[in-house]
PDB file of C-alpha atoms in Angstrom:
ATOM      1  CA  MET A 644      55.079 162.886 122.471  1.00 83.00           C
ATOM      2  CA  GLU A 645      54.002 161.136 119.498  1.00 86.00           C
ATOM      3  CA  VAL A 646      55.134 158.047 117.866  1.00 85.00           C
ATOM      4  CA  ARG A 647      54.318 156.709 114.388  1.00 86.00           C
ATOM      5  CA  PHE A 648      54.993 153.675 112.447  1.00 83.00           C
ATOM      6  CA  THR A 649      53.572 151.542 109.671  1.00 83.00           C
ATOM      7  CA  ASP A 650      53.348 147.652 110.718  1.00 78.00           C
ATOM      8  CA  ALA A 651      53.819 144.839 108.332  1.00 74.00           C
ATOM      9  CA  HIS A 652      50.442 145.143 106.791  1.00 78.00           C
ATOM     10  CA  LEU A 653      50.980 149.033 106.124  1.00 86.00           C
ATOM     11  CA  GLN A 654      48.317 149.753 108.563  1.00 86.00           C
ATOM     12  CA  GLN A 655      49.874 152.988 109.990  1.00 88.00           C
ATOM     13  CA  TRP A 656      49.573 153.683 113.739  1.00 86.00           C
ATOM     14  CA  THR A 657      50.239 156.627 116.214  1.00 89.00           C
ATOM     15  CA  PHE A 658      51.062 156.262 119.911  1.00 86.00           C
ATOM     16  CA  VAL A 659      50.683 159.521 122.010  1.00 88.00           C
ATOM     17  CA  ASP A 660      51.901 159.651 125.768  1.00 85.00           C
ATOM     18  CA  LYS A 661      54.738 161.493 127.755  1.00 84.00           C
ATOM     19  CA  TRP A 662      58.473 160.419 126.443  1.00 79.00           C
ATOM     20  CA  PRO A 663      59.710 158.495 129.387  1.00 81.00           C
ATOM     21  CA  VAL A 664      56.958 155.936 128.197  1.00 79.00           C
ATOM     22  CA  PHE A 665      59.082 155.506 124.690  1.00 77.00           C
ATOM     23  CA  SER A 666      62.654 156.711 125.572  1.00 79.00           C
ATOM     24  CA  GLY A 667      65.327 156.468 128.220  1.00 75.00           C
ATOM     25  CA  GLU A 668      66.933 159.395 126.748  1.00 79.00           C
ATOM     26  CA  ASP A 669      66.294 162.828 128.831  1.00 82.00           C
ATOM     27  CA  LEU A 670      64.436 164.661 126.207  1.00 82.00           C
ATOM     28  CA  HIS A 671      63.581 168.012 126.210  1.00 81.00           C
ATOM     29  CA  PRO A 672      62.504 170.699 123.553  1.00 82.00           C
ATOM     30  CA  ASP A 673      66.253 171.590 122.629  1.00 88.00           C
ATOM     31  CA  SER A 674      66.749 167.954 121.671  1.00 86.00           C
ATOM     32  CA  SER A 675      67.607 166.916 118.291  1.00 87.00           C
ATOM     33  CA  TYR A 676      64.568 165.273 116.621  1.00 83.00           C
ATOM     34  CA  LEU A 677      63.718 162.594 115.304  1.00 82.00           C
ATOM     35  CA  VAL A 678      64.765 159.978 118.006  1.00 81.00           C
ATOM     36  CA  GLU A 679      64.473 156.194 117.848  1.00 81.00           C
ATOM     37  CA  VAL A 680      62.153 154.703 120.567  1.00 80.00           C
ATOM     38  CA  GLY A 681      60.627 151.703 121.487  1.00 76.00           C
ATOM     39  CA  VAL A 682      57.095 150.205 121.893  1.00 76.00           C
ATOM     40  CA  LEU A 683      56.170 147.365 124.267  1.00 74.00           C
ATOM     41  CA  CYS A 684      54.160 144.589 122.698  1.00 71.00           C
ATOM     42  CA  ASP A 685      53.354 141.016 122.961  1.00 70.00           C
ATOM     43  CA  ILE A 686      53.970 138.978 120.054  1.00 67.00           C
ATOM     44  CA  LEU A 687      50.694 136.803 119.229  1.00 67.00           C
ATOM     45  CA  THR A 688      51.488 134.967 116.147  1.00 69.00           C
ATOM     46  CA  THR A 689      54.524 134.378 113.873  1.00 68.00           C
ATOM     47  CA  GLY A 690      54.228 133.045 110.218  1.00 66.00           C
ATOM     48  CA  ASN A 691      56.192 133.200 106.705  1.00 61.00           C
ATOM     49  CA  SER A 692      54.300 136.640 105.740  1.00 59.00           C
ATOM     50  CA  ALA A 693      54.494 138.678 108.906  1.00 60.00           C
ATOM     51  CA  ASP A 694      54.413 138.643 112.844  1.00 59.00           C
ATOM     52  CA  THR A 695      51.327 139.444 114.684  1.00 62.00           C
ATOM     53  CA  ALA A 696      51.616 141.887 117.584  1.00 63.00           C
ATOM     54  CA  ASP A 697      49.490 143.116 120.258  1.00 63.00           C
ATOM     55  CA  THR A 698      49.838 146.578 122.057  1.00 61.00           C
ATOM     56  CA  SER A 699      46.832 146.691 123.999  1.00 59.00           C
ATOM     57  CA  SER A 700      48.598 145.915 127.406  1.00 54.00           C
ATOM     58  CA  SER A 701      50.506 149.068 126.653  1.00 52.00           C
ATOM     59  CA  LYS A 702      50.286 151.823 128.654  1.00 51.00           C
ATOM     60  CA  CYS A 703      50.479 154.488 125.972  1.00 49.00           C
ATOM     61  CA  GLY A 704      47.626 155.890 124.221  1.00 48.00           C
ATOM     62  CA  LEU A 705      47.164 154.571 120.833  1.00 46.00           C
ATOM     63  CA  ILE A 706      45.570 156.225 117.717  1.00 46.00           C
ATOM     64  CA  ASN A 707      44.483 154.448 114.683  1.00 45.00           C
TER      65      ASN A 707
END
């Protein structure tokens, strides 16, 4: 499964892994896509402009 999002700094990110990493749903080829998923991260800083998160401890593959 490929998951894409844009962060608060308008940087686009792509995560690639098997569907159980992102969703608790039983996804299969006949599922209705797009689906809402989650990505684990650690919040490093918070501030007035944007939060900073770290996904380096994530088990999924990251493509920048």
